[in-house]
Amino acid sequence: MALDLQELARLLEASLDPTKNKQAELAILHEEKKPNFSLSLLQIVASETYGGTARLASALYFKNLIKRNWTDEDGNHKFPPHEVIAIKRELIGLMISVPPTIQYQLGDAISVIADSDFWERWDTLVDDLVSRLTPDNPRTNIGVLQVAHSIFKRWRPLYRSDPLFTEINHVLGKFGTPFLALVESTDGMITQNSLNKNLLSPLFATLNLIIKLFYDLSVQDLPPVFEDSLPAVTSFLHKYLTYENKLLQTDDDNEAGPLELVKAGIFEVLELWIQKYEDVFGEHVGQFIGSSWNLLTTVGPEPKCDILVSKALQFLTAVTSSTERAQAFNDESTLSQVVERVILPNLTLRDSDIELFEDEPIEFIRRDIEGSDSDTRRRAATDFLRQLMTKFESIVSTVVLRYIDHFLSEYSHDPSTKWKSKDTAVYLYSSIAAKGTITASQGVTSTNHFASVIEFFQNNIARDLMSDSGVEPILKVDAIKYLYVFRSQITAAQWQDAFPLLVKHLSSSDYVVYTYAAIALERTMAITNNSNQHVISKAGVETLSAQLLQHLFGLIEKEPQPEKLQENEFLMRCAMRVLIVIKEGVVPIVDDTLTHFVRITQISSENPSNPRFCYYLFEALGAFIRFAAPSHPQKLENGLYSVFASVLQNDVQEFVPYVFQLFAALLEANPSGSLSDYYKSLVPPILTPGLWVSKGNVPALVRLLSSIIPRGSSDIAQNNQIETILDIFSNLVSTKTNEVHGFELLECIIANFPLSTIEKYYTTILQILLSRLNDSRTETFALKFVRLYHFISAKDDKGLGADFFITKVEEIQPGVFVPLYLTIILPDTQKLLRPLDRKTAVISLTKTLTDSEAFAVRYRKGWSYTCEALLKLLENPPILAATDDVITEQDPDDMSFGVGFTQLTTIKRPVRDQWPEITDAKRWVGEYIRAADRRHGGKVMGFAQERLPPQAGPVFATIMQR
């Protein structure tokens, strides 16, 4: 059935409307199944008939469609061949003709396609791009360069490899010379049209992309085509680093304009080249140092220049990392000028900073907080100053301390109007006192020799933290931030006094003050000493926990609109940390805590808007369930069921994988209880095939199902749902992505259903596994299969065992066990790495030697091989590590966070040992074999004497003597 483009455009537009998006998305999914759907999306993108919103929605959907469906896990195209060819053909032309907002979406799609196809399966792309470059049409060139940047920027985070350099050389061989010709023609057109504003704008957009491509093309190695033309290239870069044109200046003081963006991009290229290619670029760097100094001493304080100033300072920081080049700053007079003319102007608070503090406090915090990747002037100036400190600590300290004393003196004479001077002094001191890398977990771990962090705090900062009034909010923040940054330099005894002061500041009426208090409290509660003991004890936090959580939940819920409630992830992270630290200490306040969590989850689920907040919310819920549910299982199950079920019923996709994990954790907290009606009602929906399509759902669903089965196996069998679960296993184990989860589910089935219930399925299960082993085996799959064999072999007390496995596998193909055992099971047993897997193998092999009729009678050599494999495992006997009580949450700023599935670490599933009574594997083996030998009238020892080679006999005897 042909697609109705008009109707599809209407649905796409509705998908951007929060009041219509659910129904629209379902309808689009139906349309997606029709032939040439992807090309229909591109038709809508290409046509101005459908309006900007529909075209943008179509580009967004196309991008996400490509991310989901371009290739399978083996790299094969999922679209028909004609569609693949047509997409590649149409995309480049579209990029040239569509508006910038749509270009960005298509550019992301091109990047995904390039990841899989470029260059071998798209070897015409570079030729196509080069053929479209023009010497005099900037709008066409912008589209071409946008495509090129979408593809080449993929090289930035990659490690060097032969395939990568083959790809880069393929590009440079075709693109390098035309690119430099475009550089020259663009430069010429800018010069010729310096008074033509209409042309200058697209020409500078072209220039901005050219600068990005200079970075892309040289990020791995300096291209020979650049090196051969380095004088001309550096002259070109220097020209536009110092270029001025009033027609390109913008009236908006807050947003960087074309001049600022191009110059900032040039500094990025220069920083890269000075760091990686100084041997070639070094002779050209002098002119850029002078120009950067001139720029930094003349640029205005407007926020639009922030990125330019930051990049200029980062370039100078890179320059001074060279001891030779840093010598230019090696005298007190020069350093005084640097501090006065470059550092101080970019450290001192501006009016725009104060406006941000007051009007957009959460944005102020995100830019200001240590570890942020925001390009702020303060951070860049601090990094430059710290770099100078590493080279000339004594001189820099002398110079900067003089300025610090000056600013503190100014403040002391007129605190009400000169409070900014104190802010500058504190910031300066923090900048030079810190030494080395400031870590996210510990803050400043080392200080410079002159610094007395505690003394400076006591003399200049403590009173701001302790005063209830009369202190500027920013100075309050400075005081809290000082504690936060230097938290590792403060002793446990000193923290006993400081910690309650931070708690008190949660009741501040100022957004930034109470948020920074939450940030400092959270990081302080996470600090451990050299003995891995928390600096703030569990008891110390538990005493204040009710007050802490009441403050935090009150601040979170202060504005109940979904977007506002989720705005401040720092508050929720602090609540999470409190619950992690106090553990079972939450039990006395379980009712109040439960009420807040239900309310916050309910409101957030209406419109999830801050992934960081939502992540910390569910980690906090995980900690709450982990420590409160064992003593209050029914209360938490009943209290949370409704809001969790609502998330599933409304298909809140951002929350669904989290909720599945939390449902599982609730079940695991009460393993002996019967399955409630709530959970029984969950089983049919979670067995629905459509729910398993999303990759992010699969690990969480497997965990939930594996938690339901032990408590509900009889109900599942009674409702004839075993075959449906086995179908899920079959689908999971057939793909590389989900094979691990398939084995996890299968082991749960084997461990929890009676053999009489599932024996009839074993032949089919093993047939599926053997087919995969034969057709598309991966190392992971083989190891999981070996682990499964040992799991079945070791479970002889459940009617299983090695002979059971042999019988079932021989029903599929007579004689198949011997090659399977000799070529896969035995050799890959030694590759098992996890202690629990090795322990399972030890038990399996031991029971095979003692109790297998097949190995006793039919596989005489196999008995010997099995014994030798067991002895080899026992050379390094498996020892299960003690349960790790440390909880380390995910980093939401990590590139991979939120891609697919995000595991909640507060409820990380513990390792399940089926044989906890076996603690010393070697001792158990000796005892078990001796008992079996007695049971079988000495046959086991007889087999050892008859079948073992001479070198194995003494080792076996040693084991027997344990």
Short mmCIF file of N, CA and C in Angstrom, two decimals, residues 459-570:
data_model
loop_
_atom_site.label_atom_id
_atom_site.label_comp_id
_atom_site.label_asym_id
_atom_site.label_seq_id
_atom_site.Cartn_x
_atom_site.Cartn_y
_atom_site.Cartn_z
N ASN A 459 40.79 32.16 58.34
CA ASN A 459 41.01 33.61 58.40
C ASN A 459 40.07 34.40 57.50
N ASN A 460 39.66 33.81 56.39
CA ASN A 460 38.97 34.62 55.38
C ASN A 460 37.60 34.10 54.94
N ILE A 461 37.30 32.84 55.23
CA ILE A 461 36.10 32.25 54.63
C ILE A 461 35.10 31.75 55.67
N ALA A 462 35.60 31.22 56.77
CA ALA A 462 34.72 30.56 57.74
C ALA A 462 33.57 31.45 58.20
N ARG A 463 33.84 32.73 58.43
CA ARG A 463 32.79 33.62 58.93
C ARG A 463 31.65 33.76 57.93
N ASP A 464 31.97 33.70 56.63
CA ASP A 464 30.91 33.78 55.61
C ASP A 464 30.01 32.55 55.67
N LEU A 465 30.61 31.40 55.99
CA LEU A 465 29.84 30.16 56.07
C LEU A 465 28.98 30.14 57.33
N MET A 466 29.47 30.75 58.39
CA MET A 466 28.78 30.67 59.69
C MET A 466 27.75 31.77 59.88
N SER A 467 27.91 32.91 59.18
CA SER A 467 27.00 34.05 59.39
C SER A 467 25.62 33.74 58.83
N ASP A 468 24.61 34.13 59.58
CA ASP A 468 23.23 33.93 59.12
C ASP A 468 22.75 35.07 58.24
N SER A 469 23.41 36.22 58.31
CA SER A 469 22.96 37.36 57.51
C SER A 469 24.15 38.28 57.24
N GLY A 470 23.91 39.22 56.32
CA GLY A 470 24.92 40.23 56.05
C GLY A 470 26.03 39.77 55.11
N VAL A 471 25.87 38.62 54.48
CA VAL A 471 26.89 38.11 53.55
C VAL A 471 26.26 37.96 52.17
N GLU A 472 26.95 38.49 51.16
CA GLU A 472 26.46 38.36 49.78
C GLU A 472 26.30 36.88 49.42
N PRO A 473 25.20 36.52 48.73
CA PRO A 473 25.01 35.11 48.36
C PRO A 473 26.20 34.51 47.61
N ILE A 474 26.84 35.31 46.73
CA ILE A 474 27.96 34.77 45.97
C ILE A 474 29.14 34.45 46.89
N LEU A 475 29.31 35.24 47.94
CA LEU A 475 30.38 34.91 48.89
C LEU A 475 30.02 33.67 49.71
N LYS A 476 28.74 33.46 49.97
CA LYS A 476 28.32 32.21 50.60
C LYS A 476 28.69 31.03 49.70
N VAL A 477 28.39 31.19 48.43
CA VAL A 477 28.71 30.13 47.46
C VAL A 477 30.22 29.91 47.41
N ASP A 478 30.99 30.98 47.43
CA ASP A 478 32.46 30.85 47.44
C ASP A 478 32.92 30.02 48.63
N ALA A 479 32.33 30.27 49.78
CA ALA A 479 32.73 29.55 51.00
C ALA A 479 32.39 28.07 50.88
N ILE A 480 31.18 27.78 50.40
CA ILE A 480 30.78 26.38 50.24
C ILE A 480 31.63 25.70 49.17
N LYS A 481 31.88 26.43 48.09
CA LYS A 481 32.66 25.84 47.01
C LYS A 481 34.10 25.57 47.45
N TYR A 482 34.63 26.43 48.30
CA TYR A 482 35.99 26.24 48.82
C TYR A 482 36.06 24.91 49.58
N LEU A 483 35.07 24.65 50.43
CA LEU A 483 35.03 23.37 51.14
C LEU A 483 34.91 22.21 50.16
N TYR A 484 34.08 22.39 49.15
CA TYR A 484 33.84 21.35 48.14
C TYR A 484 35.12 21.03 47.38
N VAL A 485 35.82 22.07 46.93
CA VAL A 485 37.03 21.86 46.13
C VAL A 485 38.15 21.23 46.96
N PHE A 486 38.32 21.71 48.21
CA PHE A 486 39.43 21.24 49.06
C PHE A 486 38.96 20.19 50.08
N ARG A 487 37.92 19.46 49.75
CA ARG A 487 37.31 18.53 50.70
C ARG A 487 38.29 17.45 51.19
N SER A 488 39.24 17.06 50.34
CA SER A 488 40.19 16.03 50.76
C SER A 488 41.29 16.58 51.67
N GLN A 489 41.42 17.89 51.73
CA GLN A 489 42.45 18.50 52.58
C GLN A 489 41.94 18.77 53.99
N ILE A 490 40.65 18.53 54.19
CA ILE A 490 40.04 18.80 55.49
C ILE A 490 39.94 17.49 56.27
N THR A 491 40.35 17.50 57.50
CA THR A 491 40.39 16.28 58.30
C THR A 491 38.97 15.85 58.71
N ALA A 492 38.88 14.58 59.11
CA ALA A 492 37.58 14.06 59.56
C ALA A 492 37.06 14.86 60.75
N ALA A 493 37.96 15.23 61.67
CA ALA A 493 37.55 16.01 62.84
C ALA A 493 37.02 17.37 62.43
N GLN A 494 37.69 18.02 61.47
CA GLN A 494 37.23 19.33 61.00
C GLN A 494 35.90 19.21 60.28
N TRP A 495 35.69 18.09 59.58
CA TRP A 495 34.42 17.90 58.89
C TRP A 495 33.25 17.75 59.88
N GLN A 496 33.53 17.25 61.06
CA GLN A 496 32.45 17.11 62.04
C GLN A 496 31.82 18.47 62.35
N ASP A 497 32.63 19.55 62.31
CA ASP A 497 32.12 20.91 62.54
C ASP A 497 31.51 21.50 61.28
N ALA A 498 32.16 21.21 60.12
CA ALA A 498 31.74 21.85 58.87
C ALA A 498 30.47 21.23 58.29
N PHE A 499 30.30 19.91 58.48
CA PHE A 499 29.19 19.21 57.84
C PHE A 499 27.83 19.78 58.24
N PRO A 500 27.57 19.98 59.54
CA PRO A 500 26.26 20.56 59.91
C PRO A 500 26.03 21.96 59.33
N LEU A 501 27.12 22.72 59.14
CA LEU A 501 26.97 24.06 58.54
C LEU A 501 26.46 23.95 57.10
N LEU A 502 26.97 22.93 56.38
CA LEU A 502 26.49 22.73 55.01
C LEU A 502 25.02 22.32 55.00
N VAL A 503 24.66 21.45 55.95
CA VAL A 503 23.25 21.04 56.05
C VAL A 503 22.37 22.26 56.29
N LYS A 504 22.83 23.15 57.15
CA LYS A 504 22.06 24.36 57.47
C LYS A 504 21.79 25.19 56.21
N HIS A 505 22.76 25.21 55.28
CA HIS A 505 22.59 26.04 54.08
C HIS A 505 21.60 25.47 53.08
N LEU A 506 21.13 24.24 53.31
CA LEU A 506 20.04 23.73 52.47
C LEU A 506 18.76 24.52 52.70
N SER A 507 18.66 25.21 53.83
CA SER A 507 17.46 26.00 54.11
C SER A 507 17.58 27.43 53.60
N SER A 508 18.66 27.73 52.90
CA SER A 508 18.82 29.07 52.33
C SER A 508 17.72 29.35 51.31
N SER A 509 17.38 30.61 51.18
CA SER A 509 16.37 30.99 50.19
C SER A 509 17.00 31.20 48.82
N ASP A 510 18.34 31.19 48.74
CA ASP A 510 19.02 31.42 47.46
C ASP A 510 19.28 30.09 46.75
N TYR A 511 18.85 30.02 45.51
CA TYR A 511 18.93 28.80 44.71
C TYR A 511 20.37 28.28 44.61
N VAL A 512 21.32 29.15 44.27
CA VAL A 512 22.70 28.70 44.07
C VAL A 512 23.32 28.27 45.39
N VAL A 513 23.00 28.98 46.47
CA VAL A 513 23.55 28.63 47.79
C VAL A 513 23.11 27.23 48.20
N TYR A 514 21.78 26.98 48.15
CA TYR A 514 21.34 25.66 48.63
C TYR A 514 21.76 24.55 47.66
N THR A 515 21.87 24.88 46.37
CA THR A 515 22.31 23.84 45.43
C THR A 515 23.78 23.50 45.64
N TYR A 516 24.62 24.53 45.83
CA TYR A 516 26.03 24.25 46.09
C TYR A 516 26.20 23.53 47.43
N ALA A 517 25.35 23.82 48.39
CA ALA A 517 25.39 23.08 49.65
C ALA A 517 25.10 21.60 49.40
N ALA A 518 24.12 21.32 48.55
CA ALA A 518 23.79 19.92 48.21
C ALA A 518 24.96 19.25 47.48
N ILE A 519 25.58 19.99 46.57
CA ILE A 519 26.73 19.44 45.82
C ILE A 519 27.86 19.10 46.78
N ALA A 520 28.19 20.04 47.68
CA ALA A 520 29.28 19.82 48.63
C ALA A 520 28.95 18.67 49.59
N LEU A 521 27.71 18.61 50.05
CA LEU A 521 27.32 17.53 50.96
C LEU A 521 27.44 16.18 50.27
N GLU A 522 26.96 16.11 49.04
CA GLU A 522 26.99 14.83 48.33
C GLU A 522 28.41 14.33 48.14
N ARG A 523 29.30 15.22 47.68
CA ARG A 523 30.69 14.81 47.44
C ARG A 523 31.39 14.48 48.77
N THR A 524 31.07 15.21 49.82
CA THR A 524 31.70 14.97 51.12
C THR A 524 31.29 13.60 51.66
N MET A 525 30.02 13.26 51.52
CA MET A 525 29.56 11.96 51.99
C MET A 525 30.20 10.81 51.22
N ALA A 526 30.68 11.10 50.01
CA ALA A 526 31.29 10.05 49.18
C ALA A 526 32.79 9.89 49.42
N ILE A 527 33.42 10.86 50.13
CA ILE A 527 34.88 10.80 50.32
C ILE A 527 35.25 9.65 51.25
N THR A 528 36.32 8.96 50.85
CA THR A 528 36.88 7.92 51.73
C THR A 528 38.34 8.23 51.99
N ASN A 529 38.85 7.71 53.11
CA ASN A 529 40.27 7.92 53.44
C ASN A 529 41.10 6.78 52.87
N ASN A 530 42.38 6.73 53.25
CA ASN A 530 43.28 5.71 52.71
C ASN A 530 42.86 4.29 53.09
N SER A 531 42.08 4.17 54.15
CA SER A 531 41.60 2.84 54.58
C SER A 531 40.23 2.52 54.00
N ASN A 532 39.81 3.33 53.02
CA ASN A 532 38.52 3.17 52.36
C ASN A 532 37.34 3.35 53.33
N GLN A 533 37.58 4.10 54.40
CA GLN A 533 36.51 4.44 55.34
C GLN A 533 35.98 5.83 55.02
N HIS A 534 34.68 6.00 55.13
CA HIS A 534 34.08 7.30 54.82
C HIS A 534 34.51 8.34 55.85
N VAL A 535 34.87 9.51 55.33
CA VAL A 535 35.28 10.61 56.21
C VAL A 535 34.11 11.04 57.10
N ILE A 536 32.93 11.09 56.51
CA ILE A 536 31.72 11.33 57.30
C ILE A 536 31.09 9.97 57.57
N SER A 537 31.04 9.57 58.80
CA SER A 537 30.59 8.22 59.14
C SER A 537 29.10 8.04 58.86
N LYS A 538 28.70 6.79 58.75
CA LYS A 538 27.29 6.47 58.59
C LYS A 538 26.48 7.06 59.74
N ALA A 539 26.99 6.93 60.94
CA ALA A 539 26.27 7.45 62.11
C ALA A 539 26.13 8.97 62.03
N GLY A 540 27.20 9.64 61.55
CA GLY A 540 27.16 11.09 61.44
C GLY A 540 26.12 11.58 60.46
N VAL A 541 25.94 10.84 59.37
CA VAL A 541 24.92 11.21 58.38
C VAL A 541 23.53 10.80 58.88
N GLU A 542 23.46 9.62 59.49
CA GLU A 542 22.16 9.09 59.91
C GLU A 542 21.48 10.01 60.92
N THR A 543 22.27 10.62 61.77
CA THR A 543 21.71 11.54 62.77
C THR A 543 20.97 12.69 62.11
N LEU A 544 21.49 13.14 60.96
CA LEU A 544 20.91 14.28 60.27
C LEU A 544 20.05 13.87 59.07
N SER A 545 19.89 12.57 58.84
CA SER A 545 19.29 12.11 57.58
C SER A 545 17.86 12.57 57.38
N ALA A 546 17.04 12.52 58.44
CA ALA A 546 15.64 12.96 58.29
C ALA A 546 15.59 14.43 57.90
N GLN A 547 16.41 15.24 58.56
CA GLN A 547 16.46 16.67 58.24
C GLN A 547 16.98 16.89 56.82
N LEU A 548 18.04 16.16 56.46
CA LEU A 548 18.62 16.28 55.12
C LEU A 548 17.60 15.96 54.03
N LEU A 549 16.97 14.80 54.17
CA LEU A 549 16.03 14.38 53.14
C LEU A 549 14.80 15.28 53.08
N GLN A 550 14.36 15.75 54.24
CA GLN A 550 13.22 16.66 54.26
C GLN A 550 13.53 17.95 53.50
N HIS A 551 14.72 18.51 53.75
CA HIS A 551 15.16 19.70 53.02
C HIS A 551 15.21 19.42 51.52
N LEU A 552 15.87 18.33 51.15
CA LEU A 552 16.11 18.03 49.73
C LEU A 552 14.81 17.77 48.99
N PHE A 553 13.95 16.95 49.56
CA PHE A 553 12.67 16.68 48.89
C PHE A 553 11.82 17.95 48.82
N GLY A 554 11.87 18.75 49.88
CA GLY A 554 11.11 20.01 49.86
C GLY A 554 11.58 20.94 48.75
N LEU A 555 12.89 21.03 48.54
CA LEU A 555 13.44 21.88 47.49
C LEU A 555 13.09 21.33 46.11
N ILE A 556 13.16 20.02 45.94
CA ILE A 556 12.83 19.40 44.66
C ILE A 556 11.37 19.65 44.30
N GLU A 557 10.50 19.51 45.29
CA GLU A 557 9.06 19.58 45.04
C GLU A 557 8.51 21.00 45.14
N LYS A 558 9.39 21.96 45.35
CA LYS A 558 8.94 23.34 45.58
C LYS A 558 8.08 23.84 44.41
N GLU A 559 8.50 23.54 43.20
CA GLU A 559 7.70 23.92 42.01
C GLU A 559 7.28 22.62 41.33
N PRO A 560 6.00 22.27 41.40
CA PRO A 560 5.56 20.93 41.00
C PRO A 560 5.37 20.71 39.49
N GLN A 561 5.68 21.72 38.68
CA GLN A 561 5.60 21.47 37.24
C GLN A 561 6.72 20.48 36.85
N PRO A 562 6.45 19.51 35.96
CA PRO A 562 7.44 18.47 35.65
C PRO A 562 8.82 19.02 35.27
N GLU A 563 8.85 20.07 34.43
CA GLU A 563 10.14 20.60 33.97
C GLU A 563 10.90 21.25 35.12
N LYS A 564 10.21 21.99 35.98
CA LYS A 564 10.88 22.67 37.09
C LYS A 564 11.30 21.67 38.16
N LEU A 565 10.44 20.69 38.43
CA LEU A 565 10.77 19.70 39.46
C LEU A 565 12.05 18.95 39.10
N GLN A 566 12.25 18.68 37.80
CA GLN A 566 13.42 17.89 37.37
C GLN A 566 14.64 18.75 37.05
N GLU A 567 14.51 20.05 37.23
CA GLU A 567 15.57 20.95 36.76
C GLU A 567 16.90 20.71 37.48
N ASN A 568 16.85 20.43 38.77
CA ASN A 568 18.05 20.45 39.60
C ASN A 568 18.48 19.03 39.97
N GLU A 569 19.31 18.43 39.11
CA GLU A 569 19.78 17.06 39.36
C GLU A 569 20.70 16.96 40.57
N PHE A 570 21.31 18.09 40.97
CA PHE A 570 22.24 18.07 42.10
C PHE A 570 21.52 17.76 43.41
#
